[in-house]
């Protein structure tokens, strides 16, 4: 059987058990199928609606056999024709789109997409947002489940990429997300990298040119796409960098006219810096300087400063950050945060917590912790002061976790210890803080932390796990029986995080104690090892008794 429409396409349909063959010549209308084919494959919309609804609501993944069985009952041209002619039938469009999406996500369904490229092309330009989203998903399924060279060739031959960009800019939120996924899939292949990153900067599809012509919402979507592309791989990030697309982020950060747009861009940059290779490429931009300027800008919105702190903290926490980012940039960020503490003590609690958390992120690496504790005076003083200040719960909690990072709770092996100057400053800051409180010594401060609520205790366990490798702190802890009682009490914590943090704390205290030949032979601590070993043997949750439901007998109320 052959059906021809000279204005649009030629389709040869054989048995639906083998994929139909479709050749595309030109598309001068927005018809999904020629009128003759609509009539040939016309089906009762009510029957199709019921079948499509049942199919799309099946639980679990759809198998190839299930997809093929459905299309044997309702051939794909029939479904496409119904989308064209019966779209106004209540509920039909939504049901068919959901049904087709599940079919095309199967390998069998994806194998049909090359034979129905005209449908995909029309769908990308359709008025219906649901159909447009489905067409974007078709491109993703095509790239994921068919031969790479065939898929890329089809995208090139049918000029799909500009249509995907149109969906990104003009579609609704769901269409934009589906388009982004399709473009990301396209950029994942070396064969199609040149489509997404054209060598000619004057190319209409160059993302820099697209962004220049967009509304503010469109620009944010383009920037979000750039971040997604950057995260694919180091080679994709290199293309983003060579195409000068990171400068678009810089331009938006510089533009302070629209706080909402700036905040959206900062959220994208936060996503960007979480990528493993971000430090390498961001070091070639001025983004870090711009973020430092936002942190230092007292006239900026507090939320912008907070996000800038979190971004810089995340970026500078990477172990490879020092390999690409110069020391002066580190110091500029720390100086900007340090100055903000002059205004944060009695003001914005959220911003203060973000500043403390940023310092903890930076201090999680060996180099970062060394810098946090090596300035004069060390910026780490703010973290120590807040960690043992019970006046503001959120501030104390953020500071305790940050101090645990700086002390090395997240670092491995010899990286727990810092330079001699940094170690001396860490010890001095904690002893100085203790001397200014009724607790007088560090063990009193740590005991006070462990006597607070569960969230604070978890942070306290982490802090002890980081500090206990130092002999001075180990002596403080094992000389305070109350601390050992809390740490070894398997009934202290009632939630999983708390149980695991307490158990790890036991292990690190025991490890530090047994590695000290001087202390392990001291008869004053003869019972300590067995106490810690028993707590460790019980596991984080092993000693907790299972409580069974108990029947209760009571006299019935009578009226």
Coordinates of N, CA and C in Angstrom, one line a residue, residues 333-339 341 359 371-384 429:
X333 N 38.7 35.8 48.3 CA 37.4 35.3 48.8 C 37.3 35.2 50.3
X334 N 38.4 34.7 50.9 CA 38.4 34.7 52.4 C 38.3 36.0 53.0
X335 N 39.0 37.0 52.4 CA 39.0 38.4 52.9 C 37.6 39.0 52.8
X336 N 36.9 38.7 51.7 CA 35.5 39.2 51.5 C 34.6 38.6 52.5
X337 N 34.7 37.3 52.8 CA 33.8 36.7 53.8 C 34.2 37.2 55.2
X338 N 35.5 37.4 55.5 CA 35.9 37.8 56.8 C 35.3 39.2 57.1
X339 N 35.3 40.1 56.1 CA 34.8 41.4 56.3 C 33.3 41.4 56.6
X341 N 31.6 39.3 58.3 CA 31.3 38.9 59.7 C 31.2 40.2 60.6
X359 N 33.0 28.6 54.7 CA 34.3 28.4 55.3 C 34.5 26.9 55.6
X371 N 44.6 27.5 54.8 CA 44.5 28.9 54.5 C 43.5 29.5 55.5
X372 N 42.4 28.8 55.9 CA 41.4 29.3 56.8 C 42.1 29.5 58.2
X373 N 43.1 28.7 58.5 CA 43.7 28.8 59.8 C 45.1 29.5 59.8
X374 N 45.4 30.1 58.6 CA 46.8 30.7 58.6 C 46.8 32.2 58.4
X375 N 45.6 32.8 58.2 CA 45.6 34.2 58.1 C 45.9 34.9 59.4
X376 N 46.2 36.2 59.4 CA 46.5 36.9 60.7 C 45.5 38.1 60.8
X377 N 44.5 38.0 61.7 CA 44.2 36.8 62.5 C 43.4 35.8 61.6
X378 N 43.5 34.5 61.9 CA 42.9 33.5 61.1 C 41.4 33.7 61.0
X379 N 40.8 33.6 59.8 CA 39.4 33.7 59.6 C 38.6 32.6 60.3
X380 N 39.4 31.5 60.6 CA 38.7 30.4 61.3 C 38.2 30.7 62.7
X381 N 38.7 31.9 63.2 CA 38.2 32.3 64.5 C 36.7 32.5 64.6
X382 N 36.1 32.9 63.5 CA 34.6 33.1 63.4 C 33.9 31.7 63.5
X383 N 34.5 30.7 63.0 CA 33.9 29.4 63.0 C 34.0 28.8 64.5
X384 N 35.1 29.0 65.1 CA 35.3 28.5 66.5 C 34.4 29.3 67.4
X429 N 42.9 28.7 69.1 CA 41.6 29.2 68.9 C 40.6 28.5 69.9

